[in-house]
Each structure stands twice: as C-alpha cells, then as structure tokens.
PDB file of C-alpha atoms in Angstrom:
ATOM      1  CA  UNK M   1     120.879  93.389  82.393  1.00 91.00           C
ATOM      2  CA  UNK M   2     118.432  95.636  84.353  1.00 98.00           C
ATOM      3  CA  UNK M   3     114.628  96.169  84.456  1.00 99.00           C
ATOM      4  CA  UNK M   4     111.985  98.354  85.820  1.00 99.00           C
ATOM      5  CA  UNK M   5     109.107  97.839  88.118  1.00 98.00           C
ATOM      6  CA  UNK M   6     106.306 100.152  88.122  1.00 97.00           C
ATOM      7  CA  UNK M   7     103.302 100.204  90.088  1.00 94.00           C
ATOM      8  CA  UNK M   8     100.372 102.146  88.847  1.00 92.00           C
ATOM      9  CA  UNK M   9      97.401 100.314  90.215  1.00 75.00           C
ATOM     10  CA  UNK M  10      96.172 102.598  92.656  1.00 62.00           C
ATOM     11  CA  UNK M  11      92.901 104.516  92.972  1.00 57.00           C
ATOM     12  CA  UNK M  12      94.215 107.504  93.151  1.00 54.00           C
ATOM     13  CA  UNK M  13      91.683 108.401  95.878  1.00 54.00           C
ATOM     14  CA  UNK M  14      93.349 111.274  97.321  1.00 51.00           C
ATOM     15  CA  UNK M  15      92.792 113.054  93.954  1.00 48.00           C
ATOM     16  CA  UNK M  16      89.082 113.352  93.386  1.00 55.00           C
ATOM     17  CA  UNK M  17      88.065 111.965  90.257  1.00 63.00           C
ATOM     18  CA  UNK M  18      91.215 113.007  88.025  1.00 70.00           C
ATOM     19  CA  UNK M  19      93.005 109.553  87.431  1.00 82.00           C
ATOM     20  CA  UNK M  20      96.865 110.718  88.672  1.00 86.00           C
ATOM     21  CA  UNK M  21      98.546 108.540  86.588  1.00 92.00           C
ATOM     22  CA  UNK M  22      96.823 110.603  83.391  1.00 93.00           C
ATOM     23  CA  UNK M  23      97.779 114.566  84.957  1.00 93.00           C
ATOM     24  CA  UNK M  24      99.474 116.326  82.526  1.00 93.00           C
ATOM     25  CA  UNK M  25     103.107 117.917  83.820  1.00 92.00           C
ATOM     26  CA  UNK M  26     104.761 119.787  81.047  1.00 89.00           C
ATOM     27  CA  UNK M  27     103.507 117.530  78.038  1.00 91.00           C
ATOM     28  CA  UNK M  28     103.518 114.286  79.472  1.00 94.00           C
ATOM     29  CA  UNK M  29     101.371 112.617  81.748  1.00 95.00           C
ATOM     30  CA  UNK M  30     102.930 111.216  85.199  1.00 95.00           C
ATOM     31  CA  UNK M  31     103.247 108.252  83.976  1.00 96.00           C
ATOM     32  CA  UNK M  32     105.125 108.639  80.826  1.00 97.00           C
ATOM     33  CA  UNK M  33     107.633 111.113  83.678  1.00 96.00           C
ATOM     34  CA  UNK M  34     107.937 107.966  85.278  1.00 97.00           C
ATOM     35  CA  UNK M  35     109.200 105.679  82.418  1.00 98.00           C
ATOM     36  CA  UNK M  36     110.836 107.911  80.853  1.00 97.00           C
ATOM     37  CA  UNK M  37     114.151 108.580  82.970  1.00 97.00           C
ATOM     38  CA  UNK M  38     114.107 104.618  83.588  1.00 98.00           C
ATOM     39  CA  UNK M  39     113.603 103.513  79.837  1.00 96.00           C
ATOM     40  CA  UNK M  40     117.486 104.852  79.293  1.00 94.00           C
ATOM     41  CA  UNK M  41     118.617 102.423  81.782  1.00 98.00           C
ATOM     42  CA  UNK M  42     116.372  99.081  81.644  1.00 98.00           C
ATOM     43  CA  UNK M  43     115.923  96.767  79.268  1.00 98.00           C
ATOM     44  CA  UNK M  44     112.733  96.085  79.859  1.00 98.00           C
ATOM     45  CA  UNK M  45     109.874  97.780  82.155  1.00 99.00           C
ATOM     46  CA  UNK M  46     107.183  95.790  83.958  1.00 98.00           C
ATOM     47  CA  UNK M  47     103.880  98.422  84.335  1.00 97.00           C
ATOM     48  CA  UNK M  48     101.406  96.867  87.363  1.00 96.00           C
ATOM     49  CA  UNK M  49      98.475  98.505  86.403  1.00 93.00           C
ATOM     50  CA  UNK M  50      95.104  98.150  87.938  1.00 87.00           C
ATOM     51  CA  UNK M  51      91.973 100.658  88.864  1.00 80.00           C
ATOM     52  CA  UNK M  52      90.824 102.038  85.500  1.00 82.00           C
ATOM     53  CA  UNK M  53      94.121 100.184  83.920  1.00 82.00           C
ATOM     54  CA  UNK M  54      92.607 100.239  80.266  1.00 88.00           C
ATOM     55  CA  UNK M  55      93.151 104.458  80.524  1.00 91.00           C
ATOM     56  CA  UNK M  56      96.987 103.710  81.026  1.00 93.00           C
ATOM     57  CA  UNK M  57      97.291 101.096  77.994  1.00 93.00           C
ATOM     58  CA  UNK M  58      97.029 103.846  74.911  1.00 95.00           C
ATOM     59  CA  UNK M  59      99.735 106.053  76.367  1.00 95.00           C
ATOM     60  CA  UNK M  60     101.690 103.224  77.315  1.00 95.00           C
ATOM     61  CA  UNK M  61     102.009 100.979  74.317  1.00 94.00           C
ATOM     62  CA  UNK M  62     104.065 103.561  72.071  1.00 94.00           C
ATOM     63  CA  UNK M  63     106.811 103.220  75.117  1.00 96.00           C
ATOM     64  CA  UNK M  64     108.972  99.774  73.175  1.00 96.00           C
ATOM     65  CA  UNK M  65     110.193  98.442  76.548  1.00 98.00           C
ATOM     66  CA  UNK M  66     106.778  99.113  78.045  1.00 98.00           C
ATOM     67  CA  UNK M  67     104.961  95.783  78.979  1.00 97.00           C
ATOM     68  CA  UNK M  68     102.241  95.998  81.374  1.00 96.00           C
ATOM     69  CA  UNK M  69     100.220  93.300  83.544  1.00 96.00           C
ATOM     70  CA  UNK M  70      96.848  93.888  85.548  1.00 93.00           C
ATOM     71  CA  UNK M  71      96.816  93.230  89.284  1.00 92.00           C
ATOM     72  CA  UNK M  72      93.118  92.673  89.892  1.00 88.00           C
ATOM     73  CA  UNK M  73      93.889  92.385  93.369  1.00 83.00           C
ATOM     74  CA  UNK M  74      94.423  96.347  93.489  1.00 82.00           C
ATOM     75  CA  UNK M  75      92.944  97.182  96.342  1.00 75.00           C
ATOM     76  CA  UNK M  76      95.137  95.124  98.530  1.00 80.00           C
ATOM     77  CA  UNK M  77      97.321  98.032  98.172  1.00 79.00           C
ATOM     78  CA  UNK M  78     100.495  99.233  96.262  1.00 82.00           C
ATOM     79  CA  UNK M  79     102.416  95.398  97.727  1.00 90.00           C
ATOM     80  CA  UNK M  80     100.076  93.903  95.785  1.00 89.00           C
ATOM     81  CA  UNK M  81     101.079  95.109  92.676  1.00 92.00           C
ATOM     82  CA  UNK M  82     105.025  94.813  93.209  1.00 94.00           C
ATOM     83  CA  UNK M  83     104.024  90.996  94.055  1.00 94.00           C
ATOM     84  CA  UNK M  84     102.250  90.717  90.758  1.00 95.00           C
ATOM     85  CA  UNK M  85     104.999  92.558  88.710  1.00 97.00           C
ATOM     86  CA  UNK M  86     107.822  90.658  90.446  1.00 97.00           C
ATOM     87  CA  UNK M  87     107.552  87.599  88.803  1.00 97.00           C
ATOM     88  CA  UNK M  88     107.717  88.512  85.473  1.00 98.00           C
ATOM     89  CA  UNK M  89     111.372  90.317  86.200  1.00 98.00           C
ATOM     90  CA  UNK M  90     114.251  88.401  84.477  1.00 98.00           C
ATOM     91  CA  UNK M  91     117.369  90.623  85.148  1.00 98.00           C
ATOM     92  CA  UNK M  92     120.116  90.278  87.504  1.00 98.00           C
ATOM     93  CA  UNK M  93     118.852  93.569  88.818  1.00 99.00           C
ATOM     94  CA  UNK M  94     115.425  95.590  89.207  1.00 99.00           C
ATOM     95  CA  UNK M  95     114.635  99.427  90.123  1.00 99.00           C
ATOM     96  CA  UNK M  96     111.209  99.976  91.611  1.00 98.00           C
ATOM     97  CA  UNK M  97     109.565 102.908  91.593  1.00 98.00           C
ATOM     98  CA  UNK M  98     105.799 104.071  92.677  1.00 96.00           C
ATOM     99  CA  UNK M  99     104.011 105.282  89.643  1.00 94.00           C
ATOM    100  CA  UNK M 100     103.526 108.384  91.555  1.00 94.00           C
ATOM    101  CA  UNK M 101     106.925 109.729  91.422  1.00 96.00           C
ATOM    102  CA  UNK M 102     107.580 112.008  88.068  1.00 95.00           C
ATOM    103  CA  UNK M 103     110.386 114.099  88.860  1.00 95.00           C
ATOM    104  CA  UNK M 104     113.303 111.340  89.038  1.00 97.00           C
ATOM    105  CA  UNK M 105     116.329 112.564  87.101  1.00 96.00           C
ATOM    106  CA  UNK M 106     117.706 109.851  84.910  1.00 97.00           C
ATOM    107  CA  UNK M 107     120.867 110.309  85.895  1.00 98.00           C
ATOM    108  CA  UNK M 108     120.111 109.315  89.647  1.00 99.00           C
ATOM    109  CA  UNK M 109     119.566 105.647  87.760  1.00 99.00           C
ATOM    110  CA  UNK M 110     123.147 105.430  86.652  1.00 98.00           C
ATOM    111  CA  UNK M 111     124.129 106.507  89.855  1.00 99.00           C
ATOM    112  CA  UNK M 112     122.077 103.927  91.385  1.00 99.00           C
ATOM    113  CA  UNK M 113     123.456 101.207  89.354  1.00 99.00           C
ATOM    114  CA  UNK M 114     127.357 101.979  89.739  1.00 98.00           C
ATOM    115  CA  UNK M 115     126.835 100.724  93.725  1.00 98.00           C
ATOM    116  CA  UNK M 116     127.423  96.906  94.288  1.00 97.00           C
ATOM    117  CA  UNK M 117     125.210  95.851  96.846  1.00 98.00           C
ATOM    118  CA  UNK M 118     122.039  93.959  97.269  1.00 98.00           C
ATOM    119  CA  UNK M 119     119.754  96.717  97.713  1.00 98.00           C
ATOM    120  CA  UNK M 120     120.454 100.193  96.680  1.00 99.00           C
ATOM    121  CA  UNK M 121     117.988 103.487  97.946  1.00 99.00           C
ATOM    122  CA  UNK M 122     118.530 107.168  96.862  1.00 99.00           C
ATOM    123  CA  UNK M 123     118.521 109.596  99.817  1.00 99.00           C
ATOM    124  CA  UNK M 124     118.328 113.721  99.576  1.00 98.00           C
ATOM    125  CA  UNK M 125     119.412 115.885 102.411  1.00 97.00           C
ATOM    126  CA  UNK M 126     119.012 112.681 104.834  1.00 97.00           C
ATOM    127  CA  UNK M 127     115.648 111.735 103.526  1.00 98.00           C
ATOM    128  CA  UNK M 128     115.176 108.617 101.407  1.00 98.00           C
ATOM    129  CA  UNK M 129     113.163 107.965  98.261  1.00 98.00           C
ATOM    130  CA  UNK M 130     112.556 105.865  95.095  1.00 98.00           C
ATOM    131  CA  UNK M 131     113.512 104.528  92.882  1.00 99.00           C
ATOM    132  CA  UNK M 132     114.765 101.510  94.847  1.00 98.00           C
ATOM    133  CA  UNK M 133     117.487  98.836  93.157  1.00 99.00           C
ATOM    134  CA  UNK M 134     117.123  95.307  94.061  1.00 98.00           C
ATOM    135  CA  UNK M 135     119.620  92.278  92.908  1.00 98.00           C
ATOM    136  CA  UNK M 136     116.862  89.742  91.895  1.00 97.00           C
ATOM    137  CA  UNK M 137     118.032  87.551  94.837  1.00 96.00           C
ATOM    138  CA  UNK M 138     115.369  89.400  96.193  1.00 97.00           C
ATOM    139  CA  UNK M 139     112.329  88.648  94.271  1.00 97.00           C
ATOM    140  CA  UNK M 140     111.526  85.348  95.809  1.00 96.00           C
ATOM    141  CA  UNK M 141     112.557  86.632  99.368  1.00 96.00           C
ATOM    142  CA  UNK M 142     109.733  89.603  98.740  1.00 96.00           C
ATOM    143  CA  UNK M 143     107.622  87.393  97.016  1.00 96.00           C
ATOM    144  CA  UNK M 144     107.151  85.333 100.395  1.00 95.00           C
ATOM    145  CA  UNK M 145     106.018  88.346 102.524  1.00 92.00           C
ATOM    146  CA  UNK M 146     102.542  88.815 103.872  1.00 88.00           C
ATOM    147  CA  UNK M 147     100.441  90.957 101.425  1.00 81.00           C
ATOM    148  CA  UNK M 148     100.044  92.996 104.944  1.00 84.00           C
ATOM    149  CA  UNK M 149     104.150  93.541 104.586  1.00 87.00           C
ATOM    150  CA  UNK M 150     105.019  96.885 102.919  1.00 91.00           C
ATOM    151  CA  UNK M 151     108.313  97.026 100.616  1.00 93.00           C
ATOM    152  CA  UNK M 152     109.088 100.121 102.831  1.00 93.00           C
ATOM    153  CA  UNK M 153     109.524  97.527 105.903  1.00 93.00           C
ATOM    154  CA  UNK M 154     111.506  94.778 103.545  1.00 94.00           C
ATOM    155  CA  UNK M 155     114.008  97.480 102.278  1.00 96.00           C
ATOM    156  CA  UNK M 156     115.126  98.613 105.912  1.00 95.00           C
ATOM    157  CA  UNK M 157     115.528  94.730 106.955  1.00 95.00           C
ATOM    158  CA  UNK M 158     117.688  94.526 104.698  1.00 95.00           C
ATOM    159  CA  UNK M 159     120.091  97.443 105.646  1.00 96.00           C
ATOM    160  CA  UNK M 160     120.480  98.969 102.341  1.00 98.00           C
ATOM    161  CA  UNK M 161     123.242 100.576 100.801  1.00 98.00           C
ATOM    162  CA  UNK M 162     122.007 104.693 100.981  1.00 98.00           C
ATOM    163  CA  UNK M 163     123.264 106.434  98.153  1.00 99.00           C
ATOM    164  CA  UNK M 164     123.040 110.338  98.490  1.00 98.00           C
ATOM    165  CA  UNK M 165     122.122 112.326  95.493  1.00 98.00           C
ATOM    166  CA  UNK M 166     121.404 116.050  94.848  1.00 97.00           C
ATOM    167  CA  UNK M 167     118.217 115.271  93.065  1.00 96.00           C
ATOM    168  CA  UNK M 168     114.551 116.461  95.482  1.00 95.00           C
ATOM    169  CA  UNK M 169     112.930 114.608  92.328  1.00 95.00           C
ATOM    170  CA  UNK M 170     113.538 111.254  94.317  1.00 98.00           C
ATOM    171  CA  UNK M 171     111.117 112.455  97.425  1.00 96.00           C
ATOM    172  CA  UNK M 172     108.605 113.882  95.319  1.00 94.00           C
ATOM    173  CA  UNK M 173     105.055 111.618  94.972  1.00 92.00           C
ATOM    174  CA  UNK M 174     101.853 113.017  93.561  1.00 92.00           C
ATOM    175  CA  UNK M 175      99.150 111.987  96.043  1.00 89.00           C
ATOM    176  CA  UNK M 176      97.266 115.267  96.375  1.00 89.00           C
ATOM    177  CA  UNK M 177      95.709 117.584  93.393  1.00 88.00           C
ATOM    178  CA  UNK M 178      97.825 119.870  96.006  1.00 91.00           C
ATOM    179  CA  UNK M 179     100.608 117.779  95.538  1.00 91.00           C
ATOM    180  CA  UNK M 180     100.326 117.708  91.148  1.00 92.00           C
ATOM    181  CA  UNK M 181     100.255 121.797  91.525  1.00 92.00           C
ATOM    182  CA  UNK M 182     103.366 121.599  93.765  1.00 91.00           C
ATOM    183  CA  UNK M 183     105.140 119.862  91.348  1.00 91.00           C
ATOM    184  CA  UNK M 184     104.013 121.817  88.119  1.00 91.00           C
ATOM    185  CA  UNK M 185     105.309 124.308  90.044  1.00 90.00           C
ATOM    186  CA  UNK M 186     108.210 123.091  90.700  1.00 86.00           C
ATOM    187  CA  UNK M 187     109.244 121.570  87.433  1.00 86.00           C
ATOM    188  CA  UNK M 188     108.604 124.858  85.961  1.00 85.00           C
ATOM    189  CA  UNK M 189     111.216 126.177  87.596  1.00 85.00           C
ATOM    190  CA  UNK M 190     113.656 123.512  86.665  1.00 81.00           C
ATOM    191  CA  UNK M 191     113.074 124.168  83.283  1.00 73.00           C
ATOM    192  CA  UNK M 192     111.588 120.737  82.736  1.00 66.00           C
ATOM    193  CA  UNK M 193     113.056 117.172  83.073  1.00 61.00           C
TER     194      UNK M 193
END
C-alpha cells in the first residue's frame, strides 16, 4: 500500500495576495494538479494545510482519498507541515510532494514506485525534483529532526536512489505570479496534463 503527503500550508508570500494553491491552470486549480497524478497511485492522500486552509477544504473534499489536517504551526515553514502530516501515514511507502508542484506526470509515480530502495527522488537532465518516495522506516527517523532541519537535507543523508525521468514537470514549483504564467505557458504547449 502507498500514500501521499502534501504540503499546502504556506503563505504563498511570493505571490501577492492570490492564494497559489487556488490559481487556475487549465481548469483546475494547483492543487487539484497536484492530487490528481498521485490519486492513481495512493491509497490514501494526507493534505497539510494551513494559512487560509478553510479556502482549500471545498475543492478538496470532492477528491475520495483526500483527507486533510491543519498545521497551525505554519509559519515554521514547509518541515512543519511534513512533521504534522507524517504521522497520520499508514503505508509501507509515502510520496511527498510540495503543494506547489502541478505539472508532475502520473506516470513518473509508477516509475517511482517500481525502484526498491529506501528513498526514491526523480531527477531531469541531472537536476532533481519531487515527488520524493519514502519506505515509512522513515517517518519516525524524520519525525526526530529539528523543525530547523529541511527534508531537502534528510533526503541527501540518506543517499537516495536517483531515478531519471524525461518529465521537466518534476522541477517545476509555482512560487512567483511569474512562475504560475511560466507554467500556463508551458502546459499549454503540452496540450494539458
């Protein structure tokens, strides 16, 4: 069995007063883009939600493997969230993935999941990306880190198994109003997701 961890908790600072996880890309908002590709592969996703989480729970709750949690200690940062979310994962394995990113194939999850080892991180021309695959041996391991720790720092301790995959979607986060025009543009040209 495998779940999904999503952290949407942030306060989208960086993009003015449009909440990011709300932006419309082709229909759906980033964070259905984000569930979407993962709901084919998990039996369950875990949602961290936190600033202006309320605004995420009507598009959310029509998603069946959808259950969300608050961290209401947001503003300790996106580790805070993946520590809240973390304990309510049950599987043998987890993905994680930033709420942020909306252009993951759903095929790069299957891909993911056919490697046998610990941790598992998608790479593109040399550069890695999300979502990340965790055996749950992890969870109490990640769960002991400093909130100051970063999962970015965690993941390369642990020498994970780089899997490369022809898919730019696994690079791309929305952390701009810049960066949400880039990738309209960009999915536009691929025809859509």
């Amino acid at each position: 069995m495998v779940e999904g961890l999503i952290a949407a908790g942030g306060r989208s600072r960086r993009t003015g007063e449009q909440y990011k996880m709300l932006l419309d890309l082709e229909g759906r908002t980033l964070i259905e883009r984000a569930v979407a590709p993962m709901e084919s592969w998990c039996s369950r996703i875990i949602v961290v939600t936190g600033h202006r989480g309320h605004l995420l729970r009507p598009v959310l709750e029509t998603w069946s493997k959808v259950e969300m949690v608050d961290n209401r200690d947001y503003d300790q940062g996106m580790f805070s969230s993946i520590k809240t979310g973390l304990p309510l994962i049950t599987a043998e394995r987890f993905f994680f993935l930033p709420g942020d990113y909306p252009l993951v194939s759903s095929w790069v999850y299957q891909a993911l999941l056919e490697v046998d080892a610990p941790v598992v991180v998608p790479a593109y021309e040399g550069r890695t990306g999300h979502p990340v695959l965790f055996r749950s041996t992890a969870i109490d391991d990640i769960l002991s880190q400093p909130n100051t720790a970063t999962l970015r720092d965690y993941v390369i301790r642990q020498k994970p198994y780089i899997l490369d995959v022809d898919c730019p979607g696994i690079l791309i986060d929305i952390d701009t109003m810049e960066d949400y025009q880039q990738a309209k543009v960009w999915l536009a040209a691929q025809g859509g997701l």
